[in-house]
Each structure stands twice: as structure tokens, then as C-alpha cells.
Amino acid sequence: MIRLENISKTYQTDKVETLALKDIHLHVQKGEFVSIMGPSGCGKSTLLNLIGLLDRPGTGAIKVAGTEVKSYRDKDVARLRNHTFGFIFQSFHLINDLRVIDNVELPLLYRSVSSSERRRMAKAALEKVGLGARMEHYPNQLSGGQQQRVAIARAMVGKPQVLLADEPTGNLDSQMGGEVMDHLLTLNKEGTTVVMVTHDERAAKRGSRIVRVFDGQLVA
Amino acid sequence: MFKNYLLTAYKVYMRRKLFTLINLLCITLTLVVLLVVTALLQNAFHPSGVEGKSDRFLQVIMFQAIMKDGNGSRTSPVGYKVIDKYLKPMKTAKLVSAVTQPDTVSVYQDDRVTELMMRRADAEYWQILDFKVLAGRVPTPDDVARGRFVAVLNESSAKKLFPDLAAVGQSLNVGGQPFEIIGVVEDVMHLNAYAEIWAPVTTYPSSEYKNQLFGEFTALILADSAADLPQIKAEVEQIATRIEFDDPNVWSHGYIWADSKLDFFARELIGSRNDADSGAGTLVVVLWVMALLFMLLPVLNLVNLNTGRIMERSAEIGVRKAFGASSSQLVGQLVIENMLLCLVGGVLGLLCTKAVLLWLEGSGLIPYLKVEINLAVFGYGLMITLVFGLLSGVIPAWKMSRLDPVYALKGVA
């Protein structure tokens, strides 16, 4: 499904050059639930961002469904992000000016989907995460757990092949975190590939495979 | 998608109400000043109303005579003799009229004295200008030829002098001369038409005006078509060389120019009285530069506010990119937001301009002023505002949209 070959990533500031990832080879198979673990600052979020095409590698190649992404134009990468990936962020990244239903509709805005169909799909996604009654609310009227469920609904509304979650339970208490994990596992069981960055060993073990990163490199 | 963009734009603008208000004020004020000035300029220079033929008539207003010793000159409005002897026989003109410049006269009624602005004109004057006659008639060639003491009032003066009566048929004592009112015309505020009372030129208390090269007259020269104006200008320039002075020992030669209204103002402001070039071209360039400089301030303000606003939304832009928005879609969204603000500012500008013009008309600062908003200028003004608004939004939007989503999400712009 996704193949990273010899990936390195360096961040350059005014005077300092920081190596975030080095010689990464990773293959995520279709239908897997891969948990990426490692200490803070080891490069796991950078790795997730590269998988989701939110960032560009310094060297190496990223292949999605066998095609190298490097050659893609902005429009093509945008289309790939829209159709292939769904993102869940630790800090939710909901748009506070928009209602919950409008936030969930967001990925569908960039597809040729009619507004009534968009509304229907967003409503179904919200009902799936148990927030059917909160559609007209604004994100800041919801609890952290509810906001993350909105983020999950937004990530899955377009039925992406891969869900990328960056510490989805990091800002939630254990009960809320457990509910979020349940939703991710359900989606995975339904065929969605999930790649999740987490600090939580217990949550990571609920996936099918754990990938560990240390000092920018994958470790066994 | 468009509805979502509009909704987001509304929310974004309502989030920072003060910034939005400043932004709107900038656009509105710019448009108001631009529209009011152009409305006044149009009223002055564009063929309209009573001077609807001004695109095919020229005026000779000033006469400059140069002394023989080269050390002095005299500049004054042209005298009747210049018009009658030299301009009326012109071959290239369709009609030539002589009319005095407006002068204050006292009108006596019983124990009341009213001051009015008066012009004395020949019969051609009423053919060249398109006065709207509200009652009665205007002087005929016969009235002028016979020196009949007939007068025409403008509407406001007629109401002022005869509040309870029809003005036509009434008598008036104007500066000691008895006049019969034969007509009432609509109030006008134009270079050659403005006055409150008009009488035949032949009603002058003395016929001395007929012998004067210097005086208080304006010549209006009507062409068959606008294409004939250059020939008329050339003929008038040539006529100036033939003017015979009463005292040829003192005066060597003189200058008169057949100018359009713009030429006349340009010549008065920046041009020369002894050069065919009135300086109108330079004046137009100066006005354009001033307009552009005037617009520069709100533009810079717009750029600044838009940049700040867009940078503030980097996380939202990052989210949109992460979920599939392309750079061009993001730029499109921000462009629509800017256009929305500019359009609201434009509508406000239009309404405020109308209010300012109504106030100007009613205030009496410029007597008998009637101005209309030039919708073409409104269109241009709005277009310029939109272009600047768009450019100021597009540049930071494009910069943000090119950023990899991960940086936008972190707010690193």
C-alpha cells in the first residue's frame, strides 16, 4: 500500500541542521494497523507526516500503491491526500469557525460531491462516532473526546484507504482515549489501513504491528 | 463549496470585527472620494445637460495682448469686438455666440433688493446651449436685434422673486432698467450656462461694449461635428495674428485660444497664455498620478491586513491542504473572501457617495449643483479596489498555499 525507501529528512534552521529521519525503509500493507512508537523527538511524527504526504523527504522515495509520489504535481498530491488518506491529529485541528457538520464535510468539498450528498455522508459519519446530535454545535462547545471523535468522523467521511493518526489519544483521558481507539479498531476491521503514532504501549499493542523509532531510525 | 467559502469568510471577518471595519472603511472612503471627485469633474467637463453639445463647441474666454516694447502685457476676458468682428465671420464654425460672464446685478421690487448673477447674450447663445425651458420662451434673434428689454430667470430665482405668481409676464427693475420676464429655465451649474437671469446683449446701458477688444465676454464656437474642432482651433490661432489694436503704438500682438473646457481650466492652472498647448495632457497625467497616490494608502493597508489575516489562518490552511485542497483551490477561497469584502465596501461606497452628493447639492456650497454618480467610474473604482484587494490577498495566500501542510499546521509561515 505504502512503501518508504531509504527516506531521510533533515530540518534546517538558521545555524543548526537537525537530522530527523535517516535511512528509513518501511512497508505498510493494506489492512494493517501499524503503531509507531518511540521517545519524544525521535522522528515518529515526521515519519507519519511523510507517509501522509504532508511533508517532503530530503532523500529517498515514497510510493503509494506502487507509484512514486515525488513526480506528482501539487494538484495530484492534493488529490492523493483527499482520496487515499484521512488524518487525525493530537490537537484535533478542527476549524472553530465552522459547525461540526461543516468540519466533517471538509474533505468532500474537494471532490465533486453534491451538497446534499455531502451532508448525508457527514451526517452518517457523525452518527457512527456517536455525535449525530451535535452536528450544529461548534467545536469549542464540545469536550476533548467529542472533538477527537469529530476529527475521526472528518478523517473517515471520504472513506480513505489509509487513516493516519498522530497521537489521537494524547490529549484525552483513558476512557475517552479508549473510545477513540475502539473507533480506530472498528475502522481497521472494516478494511481501512491505520497508521498511528502513540506513546501509549497499551494502545499500540491493540494494533497489528508496532514500529519503533529511535534517533530518527527504525529499530527492531 | 462556494457556500462553505462564504460561510468561512463571514466567520473570519466577524472574528476580528475591528480589522474588518478598518478594511471596509478603507475601501469605502477610497471609493467615496474617488466617486465624488469624478462626479464633480464629470459635471464640469463631460457633455451633459445644458452643455450637452460641449463635445463640439469651444470657448474663447481670455485675450492676452503683448506690449510693443515687450515689457508688459494685458490679460482680460475678450471684448465683444473680438467676437463680432473676428470670430463671428469664421469659416470653420457653425455658430458663434457672444455672452457675458456672470456678473452681480441688483433687482428692485417694491422695497426689496435682490442680487442675482446676470448674463447678457446674443441669440446664438440659446441655440448652442440646451436650456430646459420651464415656462415661456427664450429671447429670439428679433428680441436681440431690436434690443428688447426681455429677460429669462432660472427656476430658483423665479420662485424667489415671484413666490405667489407666475414669473412670465412680470416686470423687473434690473440695475435701473425695466425688463419683462419672458421665460423661466431650469437651474444649471455649468461653465457657460451658470446664471440666474439672462437678457439680450443689446440691452447694455451703453453701446460702448461693441468697440472693446477687452471686456467681459466669452465666445462659444459651435462646430458641425467634433472632427471640425482642430480646424476651428487653427483658425482662431490665425485670427489672433490679425487683430487690430486701437492703439498699435502700444500693443504689438495678441493671443486668443479656442479651448475646450478642460483646455481652459488647464491653461488657467498650469498652461501658458501664449502657447497653443493648454497643458491639458499634463493636467490629466497629474490627476491620474494623484488618484493613484491617493489609492496607494488603502492598498498598503489592505496588503497589511490581508497578510496578517491569512498568516493567522495558517493552521486552517494546513488542515484544508491535509484533506485535499490544492494550492489553486486555497488561493481561490481566499480570493473569494477578499472579493466579498471588496464588494461590500463597494456597495457601502456607492451608498455613501450618493449621500455625500445629495448633501453637496443641498448645501448650496456650489449653487445649482446637480451631480450624478458615474457608474462607469464606480465600476472602475470597484475594479481597482478589487484588483488591489485580490493582489494583496493572492500574494500571501499563494505563499501560504505553497507551504507543505505540516508547516502550515504548526503555524510556521
XYZ file of C-alpha atoms in Angstrom, chain B residues 3-413:
411
model
C -21.393 28.338 0.285
C -18.714 26.933 2.580
C -16.279 29.620 1.402
C -18.848 32.351 2.056
C -19.620 30.942 5.474
C -15.929 30.796 6.365
C -15.399 34.320 5.044
C -18.278 35.621 7.148
C -16.933 33.906 10.255
C -13.389 35.095 9.616
C -14.498 38.688 9.139
C -16.738 38.613 12.180
C -13.927 37.149 14.280
C -11.904 40.356 14.020
C -14.609 42.967 13.780
C -12.309 45.967 14.206
C -9.936 44.810 11.462
C -12.888 44.137 9.196
C -14.295 47.576 9.938
C -10.953 49.252 9.175
C -10.721 47.243 5.971
C -14.224 48.244 4.928
C -13.629 51.886 5.848
C -10.512 51.928 3.695
C -12.356 50.606 0.667
C -15.435 52.741 1.255
C -13.588 56.011 1.860
C -11.383 55.493 -1.161
C -14.376 54.874 -3.367
C -16.339 57.803 -1.918
C -13.551 60.317 -2.537
C -12.869 58.880 -5.981
C -16.533 58.914 -6.956
C -17.326 62.365 -5.559
C -14.322 63.929 -7.295
C -15.067 62.217 -10.586
C -18.754 63.138 -10.346
C -17.759 66.794 -9.940
C -15.197 66.552 -12.738
C -17.722 64.890 -14.978
C -20.257 67.579 -14.225
C -17.644 70.160 -15.177
C -16.161 68.586 -18.284
C -18.409 65.883 -19.664
C -21.036 66.904 -22.235
C -24.264 66.769 -20.289
C -27.458 68.678 -19.631
C -27.448 72.279 -20.784
C -23.918 71.898 -22.159
C -24.695 68.629 -23.882
C -23.001 69.867 -27.063
C -19.769 70.721 -25.281
C -18.007 67.935 -27.158
C -18.399 70.027 -30.288
C -18.035 73.557 -29.063
C -15.044 75.534 -27.920
C -14.814 78.727 -25.953
C -12.618 81.764 -26.318
C -12.502 83.376 -22.922
C -9.270 85.254 -22.335
C -7.407 87.709 -24.516
C -3.759 88.483 -23.867
C -2.194 91.470 -25.571
C 1.569 91.983 -25.632
C 3.024 95.475 -25.482
C 5.241 96.626 -28.251
C 8.266 97.188 -26.022
C 7.928 93.562 -24.898
C 7.915 94.547 -21.251
C 4.252 94.232 -20.464
C 1.007 92.572 -21.324
C -2.684 92.813 -20.558
C -4.868 89.791 -19.940
C -8.603 90.119 -19.713
C -11.774 88.403 -20.914
C -12.365 89.064 -24.594
C -14.341 92.128 -25.655
C -17.407 91.991 -27.856
C -15.465 93.469 -30.760
C -13.134 90.463 -30.946
C -16.136 88.165 -31.190
C -18.237 90.289 -33.500
C -15.541 91.427 -35.906
C -13.149 88.455 -35.949
C -14.872 85.313 -34.661
C -18.437 85.564 -35.959
C -17.283 85.535 -39.613
C -15.265 82.319 -39.070
C -15.473 79.859 -41.943
C -14.971 76.669 -39.915
C -17.638 77.387 -37.288
C -21.319 76.535 -37.462
C -22.364 79.149 -34.907
C -20.513 81.739 -32.834
C -22.104 83.252 -29.770
C -21.182 86.164 -27.517
C -22.206 86.009 -23.875
C -21.012 87.973 -20.896
C -19.549 86.260 -17.906
C -21.940 86.237 -14.957
C -21.982 89.492 -13.039
C -23.905 90.578 -9.959
C -26.856 92.874 -10.590
C -29.390 94.357 -8.202
C -33.026 93.600 -8.859
C -35.511 96.051 -7.358
C -39.050 95.029 -6.447
C -41.108 97.443 -4.360
C -38.952 97.887 -1.245
C -36.898 94.737 -1.821
C -33.471 94.417 -3.435
C -32.270 91.014 -4.615
C -28.849 90.308 -6.022
C -28.714 87.956 -8.994
C -25.995 86.720 -11.322
C -26.694 88.036 -14.786
C -25.502 87.243 -18.300
C -26.250 89.177 -21.451
C -26.204 87.052 -24.553
C -26.863 87.121 -28.262
C -29.441 84.887 -29.923
C -26.927 82.190 -30.910
C -26.242 81.525 -27.231
C -29.704 79.981 -26.851
C -29.065 77.745 -29.857
C -25.712 76.463 -28.697
C -26.770 75.687 -25.140
C -29.697 73.387 -24.422
C -31.602 75.151 -21.683
C -34.685 73.365 -20.443
C -37.446 75.951 -20.694
C -39.936 75.501 -17.863
C -42.237 78.389 -18.804
C -42.477 80.973 -21.582
C -39.650 81.230 -24.064
C -36.052 82.354 -24.528
C -35.019 85.518 -26.451
C -35.323 85.337 -30.246
C -32.939 86.873 -32.804
C -35.541 89.606 -33.208
C -35.525 90.384 -29.458
C -31.736 90.710 -29.612
C -31.676 92.709 -32.833
C -34.266 95.187 -31.534
C -32.720 95.391 -28.072
C -35.940 94.411 -26.339
C -35.801 94.546 -22.563
C -36.803 90.954 -22.021
C -35.254 88.608 -19.518
C -35.209 84.935 -18.611
C -34.991 83.771 -14.995
C -33.800 80.488 -13.631
C -36.304 78.447 -11.669
C -34.982 79.256 -8.174
C -34.843 82.997 -8.837
C -38.326 82.981 -10.360
C -39.677 81.320 -7.202
C -37.700 83.692 -5.025
C -38.811 86.863 -6.816
C -42.392 85.795 -7.535
C -43.318 83.274 -4.884
C -47.063 83.501 -5.458
C -47.196 84.416 -9.130
C -46.195 83.027 -12.475
C -42.947 84.813 -13.299
C -43.594 85.024 -17.052
C -45.169 88.353 -17.925
C -43.972 90.062 -14.755
C -41.743 93.145 -14.801
C -38.464 93.604 -13.045
C -36.156 96.533 -12.466
C -32.647 95.258 -13.041
C -29.952 97.790 -12.216
C -32.327 100.607 -13.116
C -33.503 99.010 -16.389
C -37.061 97.662 -16.723
C -37.275 94.094 -18.009
C -40.209 91.894 -18.849
C -39.791 88.248 -17.830
C -40.432 86.123 -20.917
C -39.232 82.749 -19.703
C -38.104 80.523 -16.877
C -35.403 77.892 -17.347
C -34.143 75.080 -15.178
C -31.369 75.846 -12.658
C -27.963 74.983 -14.065
C -24.379 74.933 -12.866
C -22.093 74.815 -15.866
C -19.172 76.932 -17.028
C -21.016 78.795 -19.779
C -24.592 78.381 -18.621
C -24.480 79.333 -14.965
C -26.525 82.483 -14.217
C -29.791 83.468 -12.568
C -31.043 85.986 -15.083
C -30.315 86.401 -18.792
C -31.035 89.346 -21.097
C -30.147 90.215 -24.704
C -26.664 91.625 -25.126
C -28.208 94.644 -26.835
C -29.795 95.765 -23.544
C -26.446 97.062 -22.294
C -26.966 100.598 -20.953
C -24.322 101.802 -23.414
C -23.262 100.537 -26.822
C -19.618 101.150 -25.967
C -19.095 97.390 -25.436
C -19.283 96.955 -29.215
C -15.972 98.767 -29.634
C -13.989 96.962 -26.958
C -11.280 94.362 -27.593
C -11.055 93.721 -23.860
C -14.278 93.171 -21.998
C -16.229 90.593 -20.072
C -17.352 88.273 -22.840
C -16.945 84.641 -23.737
C -17.230 83.391 -27.279
C -18.838 79.997 -27.791
C -17.918 78.444 -31.109
C -20.068 75.520 -32.231
C -18.739 73.099 -34.825
C -20.765 70.916 -37.148
C -19.005 67.932 -35.660
C -16.277 67.220 -33.123
C -13.971 66.445 -36.049
C -14.022 70.127 -37.030
C -12.645 71.341 -33.705
C -8.942 71.231 -34.749
C -9.719 73.449 -37.770
C -11.583 75.866 -35.528
C -8.629 75.988 -33.156
C -6.261 76.642 -36.044
C -8.475 79.367 -37.468
C -8.770 81.128 -34.099
C -4.988 80.960 -33.673
C -4.644 82.530 -37.100
C -7.296 85.168 -36.329
C -5.283 86.253 -33.263
C -2.499 87.405 -35.550
C -4.903 89.672 -37.465
C -6.459 91.524 -34.531
C -6.003 95.240 -34.988
C -5.404 97.179 -31.806
C -6.941 100.568 -31.170
C -3.515 101.835 -30.246
C -0.987 99.988 -32.408
C 1.830 102.058 -30.932
C 1.309 100.384 -27.553
C 0.285 96.827 -28.488
C 2.138 94.611 -30.880
C 0.130 91.377 -30.961
C -2.327 89.298 -29.007
C -3.255 85.721 -28.159
C -6.650 84.098 -28.069
C -7.256 80.363 -27.905
C -10.288 78.303 -28.728
C -10.253 75.911 -25.801
C -12.372 73.035 -24.674
C -13.457 73.280 -21.063
C -10.617 71.010 -19.965
C -8.157 73.073 -22.037
C -9.457 76.268 -20.451
C -9.005 75.016 -16.875
C -5.620 73.504 -17.679
C -4.467 76.763 -19.268
C -5.630 78.705 -16.204
C -3.980 76.284 -13.784
C -0.720 75.227 -15.369
C -0.638 76.236 -19.014
C 0.580 79.247 -20.888
C -1.470 82.020 -22.469
C 0.877 82.354 -25.414
C 1.206 78.694 -26.320
C -1.205 76.563 -28.305
C -0.671 73.724 -25.835
C -3.095 74.319 -22.977
C -1.338 71.829 -20.694
C -4.449 69.604 -20.557
C -2.361 66.489 -21.177
C -0.129 67.319 -18.230
C -3.148 68.109 -16.067
C -4.743 64.753 -16.838
C -1.484 62.947 -16.004
C -1.214 64.915 -12.740
C -4.804 63.994 -11.833
C -4.161 60.311 -12.579
C -0.971 60.300 -10.509
C -2.831 61.985 -7.650
C -5.632 59.413 -7.880
C -3.139 56.544 -7.842
C -1.210 58.030 -4.928
C -4.473 58.537 -3.122
C -5.304 54.875 -3.613
C -1.869 53.703 -2.550
C -2.546 54.219 1.152
C -5.631 51.990 1.369
C -3.892 49.457 -0.844
C -0.933 49.217 1.524
C -3.360 48.946 4.388
C -5.230 46.160 2.616
C -1.996 44.300 1.909
C -1.015 44.562 5.540
C -4.363 43.444 6.911
C -4.744 40.626 4.416
C -1.266 39.329 5.086
C -1.918 39.327 8.832
C -5.306 37.715 8.406
C -4.008 34.935 6.179
C -0.961 34.221 8.304
C -3.273 33.932 11.280
C -5.159 31.196 9.466
C -2.172 29.032 8.647
C -3.484 26.112 10.732
C -6.795 26.170 8.867
C -4.924 26.288 5.577
C -2.831 23.324 6.749
C -5.976 21.344 7.604
C -7.554 22.128 4.253
C -4.373 21.045 2.461
C -4.171 17.870 4.513
C -7.704 16.984 3.465
C -7.112 17.551 -0.202
C -7.250 21.249 -1.031
C -4.867 22.134 -3.833
C -2.925 25.405 -3.839
C -5.175 26.853 -6.505
C -8.306 25.903 -4.559
C -6.945 27.625 -1.464
C -5.986 30.728 -3.396
C -9.474 30.679 -4.917
C -11.065 30.513 -1.491
C -9.045 33.451 -0.154
C -9.703 35.404 -3.327
C -13.451 34.898 -2.913
C -13.185 36.108 0.681
C -11.376 39.261 -0.427
C -13.830 39.855 -3.227
C -16.701 39.584 -0.808
C -15.202 42.258 1.428
C -14.400 44.490 -1.529
C -17.931 44.132 -2.868
C -19.457 45.016 0.500
C -17.084 48.004 0.657
C -18.077 48.902 -2.887
C -21.798 48.888 -2.125
C -21.191 50.952 1.021
C -19.023 53.306 -1.056
C -21.800 53.731 -3.595
C -24.395 54.489 -0.922
C -22.111 56.910 0.931
C -21.228 58.672 -2.331
C -24.905 59.156 -3.100
C -25.382 60.611 0.388
C -22.385 62.962 0.009
C -23.578 64.155 -3.404
C -27.096 64.759 -2.096
C -25.611 66.728 0.778
C -23.411 68.721 -1.627
C -26.393 69.535 -3.846
C -28.494 70.625 -0.900
C -25.796 72.501 0.963
C -25.567 75.352 -1.540
C -21.750 75.227 -1.412
C -21.851 75.039 -5.188
C -25.030 76.796 -6.395
C -27.467 74.816 -8.526
C -25.178 71.793 -8.485
C -26.722 68.638 -9.870
C -24.426 65.676 -9.993
C -24.941 62.044 -10.737
C -22.750 59.121 -9.787
C -20.869 57.987 -12.815
C -21.481 54.254 -12.791
C -18.565 53.692 -15.139
C -16.259 55.398 -12.644
C -17.857 53.358 -9.873
C -17.118 50.261 -11.914
C -13.516 51.296 -12.480
C -13.078 52.266 -8.826
C -14.520 48.979 -7.675
C -12.405 47.111 -10.186
C -9.248 48.846 -8.986
C -10.190 48.114 -5.372
C -10.883 44.507 -6.303
C -7.616 44.175 -8.189
C -5.618 45.632 -5.322
C -7.660 43.656 -2.807
C -7.103 40.486 -4.776
C -3.416 41.096 -5.333
C -2.943 41.895 -1.686
C -4.763 38.680 -0.778
C -3.445 36.460 -3.503
C 0.237 37.040 -2.785
C 0.199 35.913 0.881
C -2.437 33.274 0.037
C -0.257 31.848 -2.700
C 2.738 31.859 -0.384
C 0.744 30.032 2.285
C -0.763 27.596 -0.180
C 2.712 26.576 -1.401
C 3.749 25.665 2.113
C 3.820 21.978 2.963
C 0.797 21.270 5.193
C 2.936 20.189 8.110
C 4.424 23.685 8.400
C 1.080 25.385 7.929
C -0.418 23.188 10.671
C 2.340 24.274 13.002
C 1.680 27.915 12.105
C 5.120 28.298 10.557
C 4.616 30.766 7.705
